[in-house]
Structures are given as C-alpha cells and as structure tokens.
Coordinates of C-alpha atoms and ligand atoms in Angstrom, one line a residue:
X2 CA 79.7 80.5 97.0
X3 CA 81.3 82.0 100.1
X4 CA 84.4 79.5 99.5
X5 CA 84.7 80.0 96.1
X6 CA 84.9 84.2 98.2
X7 CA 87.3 82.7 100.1
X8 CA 89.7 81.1 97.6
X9 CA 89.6 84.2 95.3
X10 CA 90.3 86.2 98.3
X11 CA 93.3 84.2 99.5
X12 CA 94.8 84.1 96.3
X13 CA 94.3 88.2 95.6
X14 CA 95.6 88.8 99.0
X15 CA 99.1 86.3 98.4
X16 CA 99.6 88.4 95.1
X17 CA 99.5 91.7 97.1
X18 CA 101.8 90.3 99.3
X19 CA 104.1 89.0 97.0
X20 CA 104.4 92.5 95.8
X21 CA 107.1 95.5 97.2
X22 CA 104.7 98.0 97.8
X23 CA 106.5 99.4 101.2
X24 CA 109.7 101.1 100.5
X25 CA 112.5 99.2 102.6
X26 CA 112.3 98.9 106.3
X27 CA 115.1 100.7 107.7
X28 CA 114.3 100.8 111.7
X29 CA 113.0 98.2 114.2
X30 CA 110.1 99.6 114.5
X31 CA 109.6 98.9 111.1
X32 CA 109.0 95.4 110.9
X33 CA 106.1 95.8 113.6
X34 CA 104.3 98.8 111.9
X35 CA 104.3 96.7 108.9
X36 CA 103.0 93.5 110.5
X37 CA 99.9 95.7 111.2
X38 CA 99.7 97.6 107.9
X39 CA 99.7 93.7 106.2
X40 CA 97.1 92.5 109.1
X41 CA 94.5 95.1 108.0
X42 CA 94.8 95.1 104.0
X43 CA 94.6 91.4 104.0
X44 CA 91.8 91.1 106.6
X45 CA 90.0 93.9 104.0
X46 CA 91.4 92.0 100.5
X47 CA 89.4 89.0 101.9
X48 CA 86.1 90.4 103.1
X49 CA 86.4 92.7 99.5
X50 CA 86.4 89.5 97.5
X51 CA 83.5 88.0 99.3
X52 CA 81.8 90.9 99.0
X53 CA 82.2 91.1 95.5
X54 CA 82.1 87.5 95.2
X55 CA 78.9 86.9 96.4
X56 CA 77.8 90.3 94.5
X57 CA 78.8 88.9 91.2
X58 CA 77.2 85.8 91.4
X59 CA 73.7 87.0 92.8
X60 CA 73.6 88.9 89.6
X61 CA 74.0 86.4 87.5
X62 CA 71.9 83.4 89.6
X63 CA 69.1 85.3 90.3
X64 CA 68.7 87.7 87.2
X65 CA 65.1 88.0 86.2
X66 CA 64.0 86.8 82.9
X67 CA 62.6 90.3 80.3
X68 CA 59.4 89.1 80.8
X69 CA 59.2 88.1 84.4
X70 CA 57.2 91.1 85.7
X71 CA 56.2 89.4 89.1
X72 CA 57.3 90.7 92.7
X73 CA 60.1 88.6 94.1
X74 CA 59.2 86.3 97.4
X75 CA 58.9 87.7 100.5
X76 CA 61.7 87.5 102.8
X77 CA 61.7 88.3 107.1
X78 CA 65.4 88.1 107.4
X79 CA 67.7 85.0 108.8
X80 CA 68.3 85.6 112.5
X81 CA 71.9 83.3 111.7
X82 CA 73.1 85.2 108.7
X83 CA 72.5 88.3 111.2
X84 CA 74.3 87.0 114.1
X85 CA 77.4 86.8 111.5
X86 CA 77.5 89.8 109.8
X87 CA 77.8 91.4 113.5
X88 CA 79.5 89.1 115.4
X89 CA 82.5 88.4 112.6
X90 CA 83.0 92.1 112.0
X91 CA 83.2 92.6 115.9
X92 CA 86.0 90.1 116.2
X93 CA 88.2 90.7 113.6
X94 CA 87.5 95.2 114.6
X95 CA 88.4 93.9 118.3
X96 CA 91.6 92.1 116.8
X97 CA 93.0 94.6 115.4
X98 CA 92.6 97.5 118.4
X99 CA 94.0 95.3 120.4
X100 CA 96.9 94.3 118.0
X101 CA 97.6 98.2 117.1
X102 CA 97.9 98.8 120.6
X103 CA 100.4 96.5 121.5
X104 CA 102.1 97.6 118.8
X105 CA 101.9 101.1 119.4
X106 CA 103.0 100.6 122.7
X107 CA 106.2 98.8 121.5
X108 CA 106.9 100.9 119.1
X109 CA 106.8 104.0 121.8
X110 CA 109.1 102.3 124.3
X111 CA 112.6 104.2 124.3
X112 CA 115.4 101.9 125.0
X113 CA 117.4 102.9 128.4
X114 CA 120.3 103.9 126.5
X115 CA 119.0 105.6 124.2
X116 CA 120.3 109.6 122.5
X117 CA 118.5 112.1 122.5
X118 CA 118.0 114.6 119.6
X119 CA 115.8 117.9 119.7
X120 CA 114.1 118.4 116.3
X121 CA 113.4 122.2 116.0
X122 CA 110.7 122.8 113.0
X123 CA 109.4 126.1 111.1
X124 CA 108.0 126.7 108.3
X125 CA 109.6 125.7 106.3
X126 CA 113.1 124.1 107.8
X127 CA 114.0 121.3 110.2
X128 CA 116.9 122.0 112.6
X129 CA 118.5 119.5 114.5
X130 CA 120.0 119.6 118.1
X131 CA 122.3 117.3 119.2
X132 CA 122.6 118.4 122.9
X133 CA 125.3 115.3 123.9
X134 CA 128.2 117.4 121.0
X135 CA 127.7 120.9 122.6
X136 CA 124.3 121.8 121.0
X137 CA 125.7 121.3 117.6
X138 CA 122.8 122.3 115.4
X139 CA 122.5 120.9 111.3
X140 CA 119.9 120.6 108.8
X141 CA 119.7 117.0 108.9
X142 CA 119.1 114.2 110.7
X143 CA 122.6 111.9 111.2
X144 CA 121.8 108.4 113.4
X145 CA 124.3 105.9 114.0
X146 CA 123.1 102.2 112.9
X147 CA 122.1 100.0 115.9
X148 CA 121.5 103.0 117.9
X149 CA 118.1 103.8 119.9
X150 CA 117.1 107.5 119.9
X151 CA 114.8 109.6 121.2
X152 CA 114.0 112.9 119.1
X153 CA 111.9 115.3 121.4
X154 CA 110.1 117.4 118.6
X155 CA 109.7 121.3 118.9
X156 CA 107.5 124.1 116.5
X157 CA 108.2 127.5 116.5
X158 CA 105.4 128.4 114.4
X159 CA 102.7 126.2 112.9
X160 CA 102.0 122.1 113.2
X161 CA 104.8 120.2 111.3
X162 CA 104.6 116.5 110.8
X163 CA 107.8 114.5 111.6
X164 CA 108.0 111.5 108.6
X165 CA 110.8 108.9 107.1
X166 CA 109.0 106.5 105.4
X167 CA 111.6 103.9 105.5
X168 CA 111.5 103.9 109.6
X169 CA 107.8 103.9 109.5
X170 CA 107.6 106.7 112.4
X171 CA 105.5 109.5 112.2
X172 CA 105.1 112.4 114.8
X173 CA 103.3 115.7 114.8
X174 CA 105.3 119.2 115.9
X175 CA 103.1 121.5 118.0
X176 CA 103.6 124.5 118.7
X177 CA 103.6 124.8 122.7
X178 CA 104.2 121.1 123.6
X179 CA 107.1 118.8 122.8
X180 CA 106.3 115.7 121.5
X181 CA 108.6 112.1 121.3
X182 CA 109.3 110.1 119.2
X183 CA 111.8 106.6 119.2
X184 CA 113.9 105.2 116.5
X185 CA 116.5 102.4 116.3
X186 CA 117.9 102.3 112.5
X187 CA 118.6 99.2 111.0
X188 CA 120.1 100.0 107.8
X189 CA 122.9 102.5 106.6
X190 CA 121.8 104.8 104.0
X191 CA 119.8 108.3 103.2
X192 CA 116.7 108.8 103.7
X193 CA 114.4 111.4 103.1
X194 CA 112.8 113.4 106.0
X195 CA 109.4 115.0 105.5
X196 CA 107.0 116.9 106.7
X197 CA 103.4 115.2 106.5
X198 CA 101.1 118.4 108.0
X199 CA 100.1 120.9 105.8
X200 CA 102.1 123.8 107.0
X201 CA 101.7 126.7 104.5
X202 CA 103.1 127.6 100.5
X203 CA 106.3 126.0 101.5
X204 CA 105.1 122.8 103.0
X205 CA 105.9 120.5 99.7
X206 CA 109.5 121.7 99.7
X207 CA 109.7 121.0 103.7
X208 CA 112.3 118.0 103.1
X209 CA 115.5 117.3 104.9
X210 CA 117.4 114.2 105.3
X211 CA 118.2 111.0 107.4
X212 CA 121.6 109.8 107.5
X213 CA 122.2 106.7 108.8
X214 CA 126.4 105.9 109.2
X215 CA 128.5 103.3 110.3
X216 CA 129.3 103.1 113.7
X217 CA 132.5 103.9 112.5
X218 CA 131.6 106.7 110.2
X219 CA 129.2 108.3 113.3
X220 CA 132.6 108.4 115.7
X221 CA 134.4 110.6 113.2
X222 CA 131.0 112.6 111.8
X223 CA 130.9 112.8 116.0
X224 CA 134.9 114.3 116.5
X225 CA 134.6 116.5 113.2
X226 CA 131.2 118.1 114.7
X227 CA 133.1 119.1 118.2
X228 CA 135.8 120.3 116.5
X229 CA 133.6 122.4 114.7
X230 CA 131.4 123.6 117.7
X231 CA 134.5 125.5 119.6
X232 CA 134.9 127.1 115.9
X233 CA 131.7 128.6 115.5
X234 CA 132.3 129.4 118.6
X235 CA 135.0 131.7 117.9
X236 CA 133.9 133.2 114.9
X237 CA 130.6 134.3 116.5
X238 CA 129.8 137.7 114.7
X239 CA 131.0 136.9 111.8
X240 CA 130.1 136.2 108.0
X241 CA 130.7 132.3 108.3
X242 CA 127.9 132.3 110.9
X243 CA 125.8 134.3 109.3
X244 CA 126.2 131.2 106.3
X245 CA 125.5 128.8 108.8
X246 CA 122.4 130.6 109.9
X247 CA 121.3 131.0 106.7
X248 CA 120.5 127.3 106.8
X249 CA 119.4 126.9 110.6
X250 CA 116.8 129.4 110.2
X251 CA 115.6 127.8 107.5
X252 CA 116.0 130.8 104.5
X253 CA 117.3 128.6 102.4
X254 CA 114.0 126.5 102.4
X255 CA 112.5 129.3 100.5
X256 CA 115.1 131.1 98.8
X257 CA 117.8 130.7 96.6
X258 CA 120.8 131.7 96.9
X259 CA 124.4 130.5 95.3
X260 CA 126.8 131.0 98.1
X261 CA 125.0 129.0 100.4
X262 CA 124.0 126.2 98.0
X263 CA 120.2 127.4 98.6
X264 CA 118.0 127.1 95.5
X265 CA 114.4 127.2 97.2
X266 CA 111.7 128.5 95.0
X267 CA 109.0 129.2 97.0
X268 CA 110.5 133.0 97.8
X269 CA 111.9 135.5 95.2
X270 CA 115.9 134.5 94.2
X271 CA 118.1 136.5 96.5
X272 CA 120.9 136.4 94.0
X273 CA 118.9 138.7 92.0
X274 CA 116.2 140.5 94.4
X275 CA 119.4 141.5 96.7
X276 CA 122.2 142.2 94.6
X277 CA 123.9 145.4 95.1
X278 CA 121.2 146.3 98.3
X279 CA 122.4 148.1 101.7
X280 CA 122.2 146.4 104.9
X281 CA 119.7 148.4 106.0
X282 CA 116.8 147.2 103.1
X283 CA 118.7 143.9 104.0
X284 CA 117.9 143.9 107.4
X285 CA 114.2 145.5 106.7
X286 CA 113.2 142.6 104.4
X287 CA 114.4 140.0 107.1
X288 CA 112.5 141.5 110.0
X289 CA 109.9 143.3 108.1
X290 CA 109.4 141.2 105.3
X291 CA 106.3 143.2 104.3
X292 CA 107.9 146.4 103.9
X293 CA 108.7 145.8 99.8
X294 CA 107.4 142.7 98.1
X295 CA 109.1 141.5 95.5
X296 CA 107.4 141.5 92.2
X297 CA 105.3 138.6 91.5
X298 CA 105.1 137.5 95.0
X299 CA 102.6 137.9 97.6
X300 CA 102.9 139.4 101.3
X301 CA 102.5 137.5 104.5
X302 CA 104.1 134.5 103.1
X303 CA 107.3 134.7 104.7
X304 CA 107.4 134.5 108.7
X305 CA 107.1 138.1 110.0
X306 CA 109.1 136.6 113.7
X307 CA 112.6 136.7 112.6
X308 CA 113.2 139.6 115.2
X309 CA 112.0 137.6 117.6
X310 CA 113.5 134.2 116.6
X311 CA 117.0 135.7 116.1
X312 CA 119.3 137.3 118.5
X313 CA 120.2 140.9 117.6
X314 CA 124.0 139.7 117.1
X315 CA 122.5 136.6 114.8
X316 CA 120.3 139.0 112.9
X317 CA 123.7 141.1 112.5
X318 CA 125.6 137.9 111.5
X319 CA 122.9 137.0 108.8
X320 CA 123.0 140.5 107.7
X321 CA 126.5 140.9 107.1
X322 CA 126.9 137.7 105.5
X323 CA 123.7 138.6 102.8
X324 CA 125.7 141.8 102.0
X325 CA 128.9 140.0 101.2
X326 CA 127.2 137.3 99.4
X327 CA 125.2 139.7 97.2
X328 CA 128.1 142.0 96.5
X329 CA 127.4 143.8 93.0
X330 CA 130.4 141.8 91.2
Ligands
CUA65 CU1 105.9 121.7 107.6 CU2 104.4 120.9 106.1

C-alpha cells in the first residue's frame, strides 16, 4: 500500500518537475533558491500522495457492508507506526532548516568586489542611487551581467518589498533601518521590479524595472550617465529638472501626465486637473495636497511630506516645470 504511495508519488512529483513553473533564473542566486523551493514541494508531493494513497484505499478495503451495524474492533495504537509518524517528519523538518540556512547564508554573502546601489522607495516610486557615477539617480534598476551588487534599501515612508522574480531575491524596505540585499545577474534582459508589501492605493502599480546590459552596453549606459550628471548639474533650477523630478519623486507613479510620459491612474490626470492653473494652486496641491480634492478622488491618499522630502529650490523646479507643461494651449 505505502509503495504503491510511493510510486504514485514519484511519478506526480517527476511531472511537476518536468513542468516550467518558475519564470527563468536570471541571477546566481537563483539556481540555489530554486534547489530549495524543488526540495520542499517534492518532499510535500510525496508525503500528499501517501496520504491520499493510503486514504483512498482504506475507503474502499474497509468499507462496511449496509447492513453491518456492529462496532469496529478495538484498537490501543502501534507503538512502531507512532515512532514513524514522529520520527520521519522530524528528519525530513530538520533537513530542510538546515538546508534553507545554508542557503540563505550563501545567498547573503556579497562578493568582495561587489557595487553598490542605494534603492530609495515611497509610495509609490523606486529611485535608484548609483553613488560610484556622482549620485546619478533613475527610476530603474540597470546591472551589468556577471557583476555582484549590493543594493542597500531605504523607505521614506511606509514598508516596501524589494522583488524581481527572475533573480529570486526578495527584501523588505523599512522605514528607519537600511536593509541589503546581493545580486549577481546571469542573464541580459528586462525584468520587472516590484514591490511585494502592501503599501497603500498605489501599491499594485509600484513597478519599475531591471535592466541587465552587456558589459559593453553598461560602459557606455556608464559614460552617457556622467555626462549627464555635470548637466543636471548646470541646469539646476530649471524646467528640465523639474521633469526629472517629476519621475524621482515618484508623481508619475500616480499621475498622468503627457510631457513626462506619466500615465499613472491611481491620482486624478494632471493634463486635465492642472491645465491653465497658477503656480501658486500648483504649489498648494504638491505640498498641501488636501487643500482641493479633485473630484472623484479621496483626501489623504497622496503623501502630505513633499515639503519636507523636497528642497525649496526642487519644489520650485517641479513647480515651474508643472506650469509650463500644463500651459492652456
Ligand atoms: Cu510599495 Cu507596495
């Protein structure tokens, strides 16, 4: 009986196995969190078919008769069969802490010469820091193939979850502490990046992405980047950082917006809601959000911190650039 278990279960568990159900593996540390993943549903494919095995044929074997009205024979338990049931389910729970934590310990190791990237979350944006080009900050994640990093995660506001489901690694953001993370990608491509914590309204549309280049393609993504820090640089003030913050401090998460390629939908469309408005209702709705609700939207949605998360020349760059991109045509 427990063999004919164990035959069912080998075969169910080599059909699960045989099918893709893990999008591809795209970091070292893939292979490993997989080898565990595959450990556990196989070790629980085989105990669910003996289980049901055993089930299944007890019904049928020892089915009473319509007519067989007597009390079945009295049984004092089977000190083996007990022994088993707690000693196998010890071993193969003990085999699996122990494997996870090797594994979680490899997976945590961060190569010596490894880069380092600061992830920066809120609702509902990720920002990315790339301290070794000048601070250069973008909305997404761009890795070099081959190449270990570390990325030390940040909140400003709430718990973010850091995910890319085809490296495998997940981190939480919390506010107050910095957390770590380490990554060598193995395969060139774009990945989605998102955010696994609930986090608020905007949490489903929390998405960025992870592009993973040539090391080729990373050196010149690398030159055109610090070319375009000492820019930004020198336009400080203006419109064109104002766009730029647009999409560091995460608006266009929410909101849409044409000339910044923002079509969020979780706040009210600010090619409609803003057109024609004055700097100063402008500025109010950024740092006072509040003050006038749009109709058919609800208050305390947005983040009420922008004073505080902004400068007072960013808020002015964000401003000026809202103005001239809402211009009554
Ligand atoms: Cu951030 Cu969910």
């Amino acid at each position: 009986m427990i063999l004919a278990g164990l035959a069912t279960g080998a075969v169910v568990a080599l059909v699960a196995a045989l099918i893709p159900w893990l999008p591809s593996a795209a970091s070292t540390q893939a292979r490993q969190i997989d080898n565990v993943y595959w450990l556990v549903t196989i070790i629980c494919v085989i105990i669910f078919a003996i289980v049901g095995g055993v089930s299944i044929y007890a019904v049928w074997k020892f089915r009473a008769p319509p007519d067989d009205i007597e009390d079945g024979s009295p049984i004092h338990g089977h000190t083996g069969i007990e022994i088993a049931w707690t000693a196998i389910p010890l071993a193969l729970v003990t085999a699996i802490t122990v494997y996870s934590s090797i594994v979680l310990h490899q997976v945590s190791v961060v190569s010596k010469e490894h880069g380092t990237i600061q992830v920066t979350t809120q609702q509902f944006a990720w920002s990315f820091t790339y301290p070794s080009l000048g601070g250069v900050t973008k909305g997404d994640l761009v890795l070099a193939v081959g190449r270990p990093v570390e990325l030390e995660l940040k909140s400003l506001d709430v718990i973010h979850s850091f995910w890319v489901p085809q490296f495998r690694m997940k981190q939480d953001a919390v506010p107050g502490i910095t957390t770590h993370i380490a990554l060598t990608p193995t395969k060139i491509g774009t990945y989605p990046v998102i955010c696994t914590e609930l986090c608020g309204l905007g949490h489903s549309s929390m998405r960025a992405k992870a592009i993973v280049m040539s090391l080729a393609e990373y050196g010149k993504w690398v030159r055109t980047q610090k070319g375009a820090a000492g820019s930004v640089a020198s336009s400080t003030g203006g419109a064109g950082q104002g766009k730029a913050l647009f999409t560091s401090a995460g608006c266009n998460a929410c909101h849409t917006l044409a000339a910044a390629g923002a079509s969020g939908k979780v706040g009210p469309d600010l090619d409609k809601v803003l057109q024609g408005k004055s700097a100063d209702f402008i500025r109010q709705s950024i740092v006072d959000p509040n003050a006038q609700i749009a109709p058919g939207f609800q208050p305390n949605v947005m983040p009420q911190d922008f004073q505080q998360k902004l400068s007072s020349a960013q808020l002015d760059a964000l401003v000026q650039f809202l103005v001239s991109a809402t211009k009554k045509g």
